[in-house]
mmCIF file of C-alpha atoms and ligand atoms in Angstrom:
data_model
loop_
_atom_site.group_PDB
_atom_site.id
_atom_site.type_symbol
_atom_site.label_atom_id
_atom_site.label_comp_id
_atom_site.label_asym_id
_atom_site.label_seq_id
_atom_site.Cartn_x
_atom_site.Cartn_y
_atom_site.Cartn_z
ATOM 1 C CA UNK A 1 142.574 89.897 206.739
ATOM 2 C CA UNK A 2 142.527 93.668 206.342
ATOM 3 C CA UNK A 3 143.859 93.227 202.800
ATOM 4 C CA UNK A 4 141.095 90.723 202.026
ATOM 5 C CA UNK A 5 138.477 93.111 203.379
ATOM 6 C CA UNK A 6 139.940 95.886 201.237
ATOM 7 C CA UNK A 7 139.835 93.634 198.183
ATOM 8 C CA UNK A 8 136.171 92.796 198.963
ATOM 9 C CA UNK A 9 135.401 96.515 199.387
ATOM 10 C CA UNK A 10 137.113 97.184 196.038
ATOM 11 C CA UNK A 11 135.008 94.514 194.329
ATOM 12 C CA UNK A 12 131.852 95.826 196.096
ATOM 13 C CA UNK A 13 132.563 99.278 194.554
ATOM 14 C CA UNK A 14 132.290 97.641 191.129
ATOM 15 C CA UNK A 15 128.756 96.303 191.893
ATOM 16 C CA UNK A 16 125.544 98.214 191.193
ATOM 17 C CA UNK A 17 123.347 99.615 194.031
ATOM 18 C CA UNK A 18 120.657 96.931 193.545
ATOM 19 C CA UNK A 19 123.191 94.118 193.814
ATOM 20 C CA UNK A 20 124.689 95.728 196.911
ATOM 21 C CA UNK A 21 121.205 96.088 198.454
ATOM 22 C CA UNK A 22 120.396 92.430 197.683
ATOM 23 C CA UNK A 23 123.734 91.362 199.186
ATOM 24 C CA UNK A 24 123.106 93.456 202.298
ATOM 25 C CA UNK A 25 119.525 92.064 202.663
ATOM 26 C CA UNK A 26 120.765 88.480 202.240
ATOM 27 C CA UNK A 27 123.521 89.041 204.822
ATOM 28 C CA UNK A 28 120.962 90.554 207.214
ATOM 29 C CA UNK A 29 118.564 87.620 206.788
ATOM 30 C CA UNK A 30 121.373 85.094 207.270
ATOM 31 C CA UNK A 31 122.409 86.937 210.459
ATOM 32 C CA UNK A 32 118.775 87.087 211.674
ATOM 33 C CA UNK A 33 118.224 83.381 210.984
ATOM 34 C CA UNK A 34 121.418 82.583 212.832
ATOM 35 C CA UNK A 35 120.309 84.739 215.786
ATOM 36 C CA UNK A 36 116.783 83.221 215.828
ATOM 37 C CA UNK A 37 118.273 79.727 215.770
ATOM 38 C CA UNK A 38 120.652 80.666 218.592
ATOM 39 C CA UNK A 39 117.745 81.852 220.779
ATOM 40 C CA UNK A 40 115.628 78.776 219.881
ATOM 41 C CA UNK A 41 113.078 80.934 218.050
ATOM 42 C CA UNK A 42 112.509 78.150 215.525
ATOM 43 C CA UNK A 43 109.322 79.605 214.079
ATOM 44 C CA UNK A 44 110.998 82.974 213.436
ATOM 45 C CA UNK A 45 114.067 81.227 211.971
ATOM 46 C CA UNK A 46 111.849 79.223 209.571
ATOM 47 C CA UNK A 47 110.015 82.413 208.520
ATOM 48 C CA UNK A 48 113.278 84.261 207.934
ATOM 49 C CA UNK A 49 114.608 81.209 206.021
ATOM 50 C CA UNK A 50 111.539 81.353 203.781
ATOM 51 C CA UNK A 51 112.110 85.072 203.173
ATOM 52 C CA UNK A 52 115.781 84.333 202.415
ATOM 53 C CA UNK A 53 114.777 81.640 199.899
ATOM 54 C CA UNK A 54 112.341 84.069 198.273
ATOM 55 C CA UNK A 55 115.067 86.709 198.034
ATOM 56 C CA UNK A 56 117.539 84.161 196.549
ATOM 57 C CA UNK A 57 114.874 82.959 194.078
ATOM 58 C CA UNK A 58 114.148 86.554 193.036
ATOM 59 C CA UNK A 59 117.909 87.070 192.569
ATOM 60 C CA UNK A 60 118.202 83.879 190.442
ATOM 61 C CA UNK A 61 115.246 84.956 188.288
ATOM 62 C CA UNK A 62 116.776 88.403 187.881
ATOM 63 C CA UNK A 63 120.137 86.895 186.859
ATOM 64 C CA UNK A 64 118.355 84.529 184.472
ATOM 65 C CA UNK A 65 116.505 87.454 182.848
ATOM 66 C CA UNK A 66 119.743 89.302 182.362
ATOM 67 C CA UNK A 67 121.377 86.212 180.868
ATOM 68 C CA UNK A 68 118.534 85.818 178.386
ATOM 69 C CA UNK A 69 118.807 89.519 177.440
ATOM 70 C CA UNK A 70 122.565 89.133 177.127
ATOM 71 C CA UNK A 71 122.178 86.130 174.807
ATOM 72 C CA UNK A 72 119.697 88.055 172.682
ATOM 73 C CA UNK A 73 122.151 90.930 172.539
ATOM 74 C CA UNK A 74 124.936 88.545 171.514
ATOM 75 C CA UNK A 75 122.761 87.037 168.769
ATOM 76 C CA UNK A 76 121.951 90.507 167.521
ATOM 77 C CA UNK A 77 125.626 91.431 167.607
ATOM 78 C CA UNK A 78 126.464 88.248 165.661
ATOM 79 C CA UNK A 79 123.794 89.052 163.061
ATOM 80 C CA UNK A 80 125.030 92.606 162.839
ATOM 81 C CA UNK A 81 128.575 91.310 162.346
ATOM 82 C CA UNK A 82 127.389 89.096 159.472
ATOM 83 C CA UNK A 83 125.592 92.047 157.867
ATOM 84 C CA UNK A 84 128.654 94.217 158.456
ATOM 85 C CA UNK A 85 130.957 91.576 156.897
ATOM 86 C CA UNK A 86 128.706 91.222 153.842
ATOM 87 C CA UNK A 87 128.448 94.999 153.436
ATOM 88 C CA UNK A 88 132.211 95.324 153.817
ATOM 89 C CA UNK A 89 132.809 92.606 151.204
ATOM 90 C CA UNK A 90 130.343 94.290 148.825
ATOM 91 C CA UNK A 91 131.970 97.683 149.335
ATOM 92 C CA UNK A 92 135.454 96.201 148.808
ATOM 93 C CA UNK A 93 134.439 94.407 145.606
ATOM 94 C CA UNK A 94 132.625 97.532 144.309
ATOM 95 C CA UNK A 95 135.690 99.647 145.050
ATOM 96 C CA UNK A 96 137.900 97.042 143.330
ATOM 97 C CA UNK A 97 135.629 96.949 140.265
ATOM 98 C CA UNK A 98 135.662 100.722 140.170
ATOM 99 C CA UNK A 99 139.451 100.734 140.508
ATOM 100 C CA UNK A 100 139.858 98.268 137.630
ATOM 101 C CA UNK A 101 137.435 100.244 135.455
ATOM 102 C CA UNK A 102 139.266 103.472 136.286
ATOM 103 C CA UNK A 103 142.577 101.764 135.481
ATOM 104 C CA UNK A 104 141.163 100.616 132.109
ATOM 105 C CA UNK A 105 139.838 104.102 131.321
ATOM 106 C CA UNK A 106 143.155 105.584 132.368
ATOM 107 C CA UNK A 107 145.055 103.178 130.091
ATOM 108 C CA UNK A 108 142.672 103.937 127.196
ATOM 109 C CA UNK A 109 143.113 107.652 127.805
ATOM 110 C CA UNK A 110 146.904 107.351 127.903
ATOM 111 C CA UNK A 111 146.832 105.317 124.644
ATOM 112 C CA UNK A 112 144.519 107.837 122.986
ATOM 113 C CA UNK A 113 146.696 110.758 124.078
ATOM 114 C CA UNK A 114 149.781 108.934 122.749
ATOM 115 C CA UNK A 115 148.012 108.254 119.425
ATOM 116 C CA UNK A 116 146.917 111.885 119.107
ATOM 117 C CA UNK A 117 150.429 112.975 120.037
ATOM 118 C CA UNK A 118 151.936 110.703 117.359
ATOM 119 C CA UNK A 119 149.473 112.005 114.744
ATOM 120 C CA UNK A 120 150.065 115.595 115.810
ATOM 121 C CA UNK A 121 153.840 115.030 115.688
ATOM 122 C CA UNK A 122 153.562 113.549 112.208
ATOM 123 C CA UNK A 123 151.216 116.344 111.102
ATOM 124 C CA UNK A 124 153.344 119.018 112.705
ATOM 125 C CA UNK A 125 156.477 117.615 111.044
ATOM 126 C CA UNK A 126 154.628 117.836 107.724
ATOM 127 C CA UNK A 127 153.343 121.295 108.590
ATOM 128 C CA UNK A 128 156.731 122.480 109.833
ATOM 129 C CA UNK A 129 158.167 121.534 106.440
ATOM 130 C CA UNK A 130 155.214 122.519 104.252
ATOM 131 C CA UNK A 131 154.117 125.861 105.735
ATOM 132 C CA UNK A 132 157.421 127.756 105.452
ATOM 133 C CA UNK A 133 158.067 126.261 102.004
ATOM 134 C CA UNK A 134 154.671 127.398 100.693
ATOM 135 C CA UNK A 135 155.063 130.798 102.365
ATOM 136 C CA UNK A 136 158.497 131.258 100.798
ATOM 137 C CA UNK A 137 157.092 130.276 97.413
ATOM 138 C CA UNK A 138 154.176 132.724 97.843
ATOM 139 C CA UNK A 139 156.574 135.543 98.710
ATOM 140 C CA UNK A 140 158.642 134.750 95.592
ATOM 141 C CA UNK A 141 155.520 134.704 93.407
ATOM 142 C CA UNK A 142 154.494 138.170 94.563
ATOM 143 C CA UNK A 143 158.058 139.457 94.244
ATOM 144 C CA UNK A 144 157.979 138.411 90.590
ATOM 145 C CA UNK A 145 154.637 140.035 89.742
ATOM 146 C CA UNK A 146 152.425 142.694 91.239
ATOM 147 C CA UNK A 147 148.846 141.665 90.418
ATOM 148 C CA UNK A 148 146.527 144.454 89.332
ATOM 149 C CA UNK A 149 143.580 142.990 91.282
ATOM 150 C CA UNK A 150 143.204 140.684 94.288
ATOM 151 C CA UNK A 151 144.632 137.279 93.440
ATOM 152 C CA UNK A 152 142.065 134.453 93.924
ATOM 153 C CA UNK A 153 142.983 132.293 96.895
ATOM 154 C CA UNK A 154 144.902 129.164 96.035
ATOM 155 C CA UNK A 155 142.726 126.611 97.795
ATOM 156 C CA UNK A 156 142.853 122.832 97.743
ATOM 157 C CA UNK A 157 142.052 122.674 94.047
ATOM 158 C CA UNK A 158 144.682 125.120 92.875
ATOM 159 C CA UNK A 159 148.322 124.453 92.129
ATOM 160 C CA UNK A 160 150.225 125.082 95.334
ATOM 161 C CA UNK A 161 152.644 128.052 95.404
ATOM 162 C CA UNK A 162 155.700 125.783 95.112
ATOM 163 C CA UNK A 163 154.385 124.163 91.930
ATOM 164 C CA UNK A 164 153.235 127.535 90.569
ATOM 165 C CA UNK A 165 156.672 129.012 91.160
ATOM 166 C CA UNK A 166 158.382 126.354 89.065
ATOM 167 C CA UNK A 167 155.626 126.486 86.436
ATOM 168 C CA UNK A 168 156.080 130.230 86.001
ATOM 169 C CA UNK A 169 159.855 129.781 85.885
ATOM 170 C CA UNK A 170 159.497 127.187 83.114
ATOM 171 C CA UNK A 171 157.166 129.425 81.073
ATOM 172 C CA UNK A 172 159.414 132.470 81.583
ATOM 173 C CA UNK A 173 162.533 130.575 80.570
ATOM 174 C CA UNK A 174 161.060 128.527 77.679
ATOM 175 C CA UNK A 175 158.866 131.323 76.282
ATOM 176 C CA UNK A 176 156.111 129.171 74.710
ATOM 177 C CA UNK A 177 154.006 130.757 71.977
ATOM 178 C CA UNK A 178 150.832 128.907 72.911
ATOM 179 C CA UNK A 179 150.072 127.472 76.331
ATOM 180 C CA UNK A 180 147.155 125.080 76.767
ATOM 181 C CA UNK A 181 145.917 124.668 80.322
ATOM 182 C CA UNK A 182 143.516 121.879 81.242
ATOM 183 C CA UNK A 183 141.626 123.040 84.356
ATOM 184 C CA UNK A 184 141.361 126.782 84.972
ATOM 185 C CA UNK A 185 141.770 128.714 88.214
ATOM 186 C CA UNK A 186 144.385 130.811 89.998
ATOM 187 C CA UNK A 187 147.091 129.318 87.783
ATOM 188 C CA UNK A 188 145.362 130.872 84.740
ATOM 189 C CA UNK A 189 145.854 134.353 86.190
ATOM 190 C CA UNK A 190 149.508 133.768 87.113
ATOM 191 C CA UNK A 191 150.231 132.279 83.685
ATOM 192 C CA UNK A 192 148.495 135.302 82.145
ATOM 193 C CA UNK A 193 150.886 137.673 83.947
ATOM 194 C CA UNK A 194 153.978 135.727 82.801
ATOM 195 C CA UNK A 195 152.805 135.525 79.190
ATOM 196 C CA UNK A 196 151.929 139.219 79.216
ATOM 197 C CA UNK A 197 155.555 139.885 80.120
ATOM 198 C CA UNK A 198 157.367 137.369 77.909
ATOM 199 C CA UNK A 199 154.852 137.160 75.037
ATOM 200 C CA UNK A 200 152.597 134.246 74.142
ATOM 201 C CA UNK A 201 148.970 133.216 74.563
ATOM 202 C CA UNK A 202 147.071 131.013 76.953
ATOM 203 C CA UNK A 203 143.959 128.939 76.315
ATOM 204 C CA UNK A 204 142.458 127.293 79.363
ATOM 205 C CA UNK A 205 139.728 124.637 79.230
ATOM 206 C CA UNK A 206 137.233 124.114 82.008
ATOM 207 C CA UNK A 207 134.527 121.457 82.183
ATOM 208 C CA UNK A 208 132.612 123.375 84.848
ATOM 209 C CA UNK A 209 130.831 126.506 83.556
ATOM 210 C CA UNK A 210 130.746 128.019 87.063
ATOM 211 C CA UNK A 211 134.521 127.805 87.582
ATOM 212 C CA UNK A 212 135.135 128.790 83.961
ATOM 213 C CA UNK A 213 133.009 131.894 84.613
ATOM 214 C CA UNK A 214 134.908 132.714 87.796
ATOM 215 C CA UNK A 215 138.259 132.476 86.030
ATOM 216 C CA UNK A 216 137.013 134.594 83.141
ATOM 217 C CA UNK A 217 135.851 137.245 85.627
ATOM 218 C CA UNK A 218 139.274 137.153 87.309
ATOM 219 C CA UNK A 219 141.045 137.544 83.929
ATOM 220 C CA UNK A 220 138.900 140.618 83.271
ATOM 221 C CA UNK A 221 139.648 142.058 86.728
ATOM 222 C CA UNK A 222 143.389 141.583 86.153
ATOM 223 C CA UNK A 223 143.258 143.028 82.633
ATOM 224 C CA UNK A 224 144.568 139.807 81.074
ATOM 225 C CA UNK A 225 141.851 139.020 78.501
ATOM 226 C CA UNK A 226 144.153 139.946 75.628
ATOM 227 C CA UNK A 227 146.587 137.248 76.737
ATOM 228 C CA UNK A 228 144.414 134.500 78.156
ATOM 229 C CA UNK A 229 140.972 133.027 77.529
ATOM 230 C CA UNK A 230 138.914 130.335 79.238
ATOM 231 C CA UNK A 231 136.885 127.962 77.085
ATOM 232 C CA UNK A 232 133.956 125.884 78.218
ATOM 233 C CA UNK A 233 134.686 122.262 77.429
ATOM 234 C CA UNK A 234 132.042 119.910 78.838
ATOM 235 C CA UNK A 235 133.133 116.390 79.674
ATOM 236 C CA UNK A 236 132.326 113.771 77.084
ATOM 237 C CA UNK A 237 133.422 110.178 76.371
ATOM 238 C CA UNK A 238 136.712 110.448 74.548
ATOM 239 C CA UNK A 239 138.697 107.629 72.953
ATOM 240 C CA UNK A 240 142.275 107.870 74.059
ATOM 241 C CA UNK A 241 144.883 105.179 73.370
ATOM 242 C CA UNK A 242 143.358 101.880 74.387
ATOM 243 C CA UNK A 243 140.486 103.273 76.474
ATOM 244 C CA UNK A 244 137.506 105.569 76.559
ATOM 245 C CA UNK A 245 137.491 108.205 79.306
ATOM 246 C CA UNK A 246 135.373 111.125 80.369
ATOM 247 C CA UNK A 247 137.359 114.131 79.131
ATOM 248 C CA UNK A 248 137.012 117.644 77.717
ATOM 249 C CA UNK A 249 135.090 117.864 74.473
ATOM 250 C CA UNK A 250 137.925 117.895 71.866
ATOM 251 C CA UNK A 251 135.877 120.396 69.828
ATOM 252 C CA UNK A 252 137.268 123.042 72.227
ATOM 253 C CA UNK A 253 140.735 122.316 70.775
ATOM 254 C CA UNK A 254 139.723 122.333 67.132
ATOM 255 C CA UNK A 255 141.520 125.574 66.218
ATOM 256 C CA UNK A 256 144.668 124.995 68.320
ATOM 257 C CA UNK A 257 147.931 123.994 66.681
ATOM 258 C CA UNK A 258 151.548 124.258 67.736
ATOM 259 C CA UNK A 259 150.863 124.106 71.471
ATOM 260 C CA UNK A 260 154.335 124.335 72.980
ATOM 261 C CA UNK A 261 153.388 124.229 76.625
ATOM 262 C CA UNK A 262 150.707 121.952 78.083
ATOM 263 C CA UNK A 263 149.640 122.181 81.721
ATOM 264 C CA UNK A 264 147.517 119.198 82.767
ATOM 265 C CA UNK A 265 145.594 120.104 85.943
ATOM 266 C CA UNK A 266 142.145 118.751 85.093
ATOM 267 C CA UNK A 267 139.646 117.275 84.872
ATOM 268 C CA UNK A 268 139.536 116.605 88.638
ATOM 269 C CA UNK A 269 140.091 112.991 89.759
ATOM 270 C CA UNK A 270 136.485 113.001 91.033
ATOM 271 C CA UNK A 271 135.088 112.776 87.486
ATOM 272 C CA UNK A 272 136.374 109.203 87.121
ATOM 273 C CA UNK A 273 139.404 106.987 86.742
ATOM 274 C CA UNK A 274 142.222 107.955 84.378
ATOM 275 C CA UNK A 275 140.719 111.457 84.242
ATOM 276 C CA UNK A 276 143.976 113.028 83.009
ATOM 277 C CA UNK A 277 145.305 110.189 80.876
ATOM 278 C CA UNK A 278 143.652 111.377 77.593
ATOM 279 C CA UNK A 279 145.549 114.696 77.721
ATOM 280 C CA UNK A 280 148.582 113.527 75.789
ATOM 281 C CA UNK A 281 146.973 111.058 73.348
ATOM 282 C CA UNK A 282 144.384 113.719 72.421
ATOM 283 C CA UNK A 283 146.578 116.825 72.428
ATOM 284 C CA UNK A 284 149.776 115.303 70.998
ATOM 285 C CA UNK A 285 148.800 115.852 67.338
ATOM 286 C CA UNK A 286 148.305 119.542 68.196
ATOM 287 C CA UNK A 287 151.645 119.964 69.986
ATOM 288 C CA UNK A 288 154.469 121.943 68.437
ATOM 289 C CA UNK A 289 157.519 119.975 67.342
ATOM 290 C CA UNK A 290 158.994 120.700 70.720
ATOM 291 C CA UNK A 291 156.835 121.149 73.767
ATOM 292 C CA UNK A 292 156.873 121.016 77.523
ATOM 293 C CA UNK A 293 154.209 119.105 79.400
ATOM 294 C CA UNK A 294 153.567 119.670 83.107
ATOM 295 C CA UNK A 295 151.271 117.267 84.937
ATOM 296 C CA UNK A 296 150.131 118.298 88.422
ATOM 297 C CA UNK A 297 149.520 115.837 91.259
ATOM 298 C CA UNK A 298 152.077 113.446 89.765
ATOM 299 C CA UNK A 299 152.373 111.757 93.145
ATOM 300 C CA UNK A 300 148.876 110.207 92.760
ATOM 301 C CA UNK A 301 148.448 106.639 91.488
ATOM 302 C CA UNK A 302 146.307 107.603 88.456
ATOM 303 C CA UNK A 303 148.767 110.282 87.377
ATOM 304 C CA UNK A 304 151.761 107.954 87.875
ATOM 305 C CA UNK A 305 149.999 105.393 85.679
ATOM 306 C CA UNK A 306 149.230 108.068 83.059
ATOM 307 C CA UNK A 307 152.904 109.121 82.914
ATOM 308 C CA UNK A 308 154.020 105.497 82.550
ATOM 309 C CA UNK A 309 151.491 104.925 79.738
ATOM 310 C CA UNK A 310 152.495 108.166 77.961
ATOM 311 C CA UNK A 311 156.187 107.344 78.169
ATOM 312 C CA UNK A 312 155.488 103.854 76.810
ATOM 313 C CA UNK A 313 153.305 104.981 73.902
ATOM 314 C CA UNK A 314 154.261 108.517 72.857
ATOM 315 C CA UNK A 315 157.401 108.770 70.771
ATOM 316 C CA UNK A 316 159.801 111.554 71.673
ATOM 317 C CA UNK A 317 158.549 111.968 75.209
ATOM 318 C CA UNK A 318 161.017 112.069 78.113
ATOM 319 C CA UNK A 319 160.736 112.902 81.763
ATOM 320 C CA UNK A 320 162.675 115.901 82.982
ATOM 321 C CA UNK A 321 164.219 116.505 86.346
ATOM 322 C CA UNK A 322 162.030 118.890 88.347
ATOM 323 C CA UNK A 323 163.281 121.265 91.000
ATOM 324 C CA UNK A 324 160.235 121.804 93.157
ATOM 325 C CA UNK A 325 156.747 120.608 93.811
ATOM 326 C CA UNK A 326 154.638 117.564 93.193
ATOM 327 C CA UNK A 327 154.185 117.959 89.431
ATOM 328 C CA UNK A 328 155.949 116.022 86.683
ATOM 329 C CA UNK A 329 157.739 117.783 83.836
ATOM 330 C CA UNK A 330 158.011 116.045 80.485
ATOM 331 C CA UNK A 331 159.626 117.247 77.313
ATOM 332 C CA UNK A 332 158.318 116.362 73.892
ATOM 333 C CA UNK A 333 160.264 116.369 70.638
ATOM 334 C CA UNK A 334 158.392 115.130 67.618
ATOM 335 C CA UNK A 335 160.329 112.281 66.032
ATOM 336 C CA UNK A 336 159.026 112.714 62.529
ATOM 337 C CA UNK A 337 158.210 116.274 61.704
ATOM 338 C CA UNK A 338 155.500 115.268 59.246
ATOM 339 C CA UNK A 339 153.014 112.647 60.516
ATOM 340 C CA UNK A 340 149.692 111.538 59.165
ATOM 341 C CA UNK A 341 147.943 112.383 62.449
ATOM 342 C CA UNK A 342 149.200 115.901 62.967
ATOM 343 C CA UNK A 343 146.516 118.298 61.739
ATOM 344 C CA UNK A 344 148.907 121.218 61.930
ATOM 345 C CA UNK A 345 151.880 119.465 60.401
ATOM 346 C CA UNK A 346 153.988 122.173 58.893
ATOM 347 C CA UNK A 347 151.791 124.875 60.437
ATOM 348 C CA UNK A 348 153.239 127.696 62.524
ATOM 349 C CA UNK A 349 153.967 127.044 66.212
ATOM 350 C CA UNK A 350 151.479 128.585 68.607
ATOM 351 C CA UNK A 351 148.759 129.167 66.073
ATOM 352 C CA UNK A 352 145.036 129.606 66.534
ATOM 353 C CA UNK A 353 143.390 129.082 63.200
HETATM 354 C C1 SAM B 401 142.604 121.120 89.839
HETATM 355 S S1 SAM B 401 141.387 122.250 89.425
HETATM 356 C C2 SAM B 401 142.276 123.384 88.432
HETATM 357 C C3 SAM B 401 143.007 124.348 89.254
HETATM 358 C C4 SAM B 401 143.798 125.382 88.514
HETATM 359 N N1 SAM B 401 144.681 124.840 87.526
HETATM 360 C C5 SAM B 401 144.586 126.168 89.524
HETATM 361 O O1 SAM B 401 145.726 125.801 89.791
HETATM 362 O O2 SAM B 401 144.038 127.126 90.070
HETATM 363 C C6 SAM B 401 140.453 121.357 88.279
HETATM 364 C C7 SAM B 401 139.004 121.822 88.142
HETATM 365 O O3 SAM B 401 138.378 121.859 89.387
HETATM 366 C C8 SAM B 401 137.361 122.836 89.388
HETATM 367 N N2 SAM B 401 137.604 123.689 90.550
HETATM 368 C C9 SAM B 401 138.408 124.736 90.656
HETATM 369 N N3 SAM B 401 138.364 125.235 91.897
HETATM 370 C C10 SAM B 401 137.512 124.461 92.588
HETATM 371 C C11 SAM B 401 137.017 124.450 93.894
HETATM 372 N N4 SAM B 401 137.419 125.368 94.770
HETATM 373 N N5 SAM B 401 136.127 123.509 94.272
HETATM 374 C C12 SAM B 401 135.706 122.584 93.388
HETATM 375 N N6 SAM B 401 136.137 122.528 92.103
HETATM 376 C C13 SAM B 401 137.014 123.465 91.722
HETATM 377 C C14 SAM B 401 137.450 123.621 88.101
HETATM 378 O O4 SAM B 401 136.412 123.193 87.242
HETATM 379 C C15 SAM B 401 138.823 123.184 87.576
HETATM 380 O O5 SAM B 401 138.830 123.120 86.191
#
């Protein structure tokens, strides 16, 4: 009994003050009704019963109001849950989309970095090989000659130092009397220095008056005008072999006979196809009985085709083994010393008439 009372007291502690007051009032009314009934005070008992009913009714209404409020709260909670679920789903799908996009960008970035790395590796391999080789060749060039004026820079258009080195070696060892260069520039100056030392003359043709002028100015600065000259030779349609090409005006060659060294480094490929092919068909009648021909950029398709056509059509032409560079070296030995085409047949080698 005591335990039950304690349990009731424990539960009563969990109730609010208004509930406790209502419970106490109800208990009081019940007790009063019971007492009024016991003392036959029927009227009082009926009045108290009416008050009790009113109190119970008020309690029921109160409970009902709370239930309605509770249901409204539950509905609101349910709605909130739906909104929360939808928001959560939207956030999750947005995060997922973002993750996939980031993954794609990451993959693209990794691919791009790998591509750049591959290109850089390839380039660096090329550079690692090319830079020291060109530097070594440059050092050897300047060990061989001490220019009397600043040497023009050997840019993209000029023979590279490796090719120049072998060219100068060939001229020094073969000692040509007359060198014809097609396309002037830094090579003209270097050739001038070699010929000044070993003897011989250089004529260089240029289709571009501006570059011709620059090379002439450089020859003057280096004190090489007695050895080398640059001639203006505008491009003109020239019949060569089986085709007509844009090439140097042959009038610029009119007085040259016995050319025993020909350097073909022009006109530039930009002037048109087969730009260097006419060199041998046009110059061959003016070559000495024995001559050396050097063609730069022999790795290019047009130049490879020109060499093949020359070898197929020019008698006495043979390709030599080169040591360095990207040029081709060909040797020429006239088969018949007297030909109908040779204007200088029988004339002295290396002559300017
Ligand atoms: C291949 S370049 C001749 C280069 C020359 N043999 C040398 O090694 O210095 C052929 C022609 O290009 C022109 N040229 C030379 N330098 C040039 C440059 N920096 N830019 C554009 N054209 C140039 C000149 O008219 C030259 O005759």
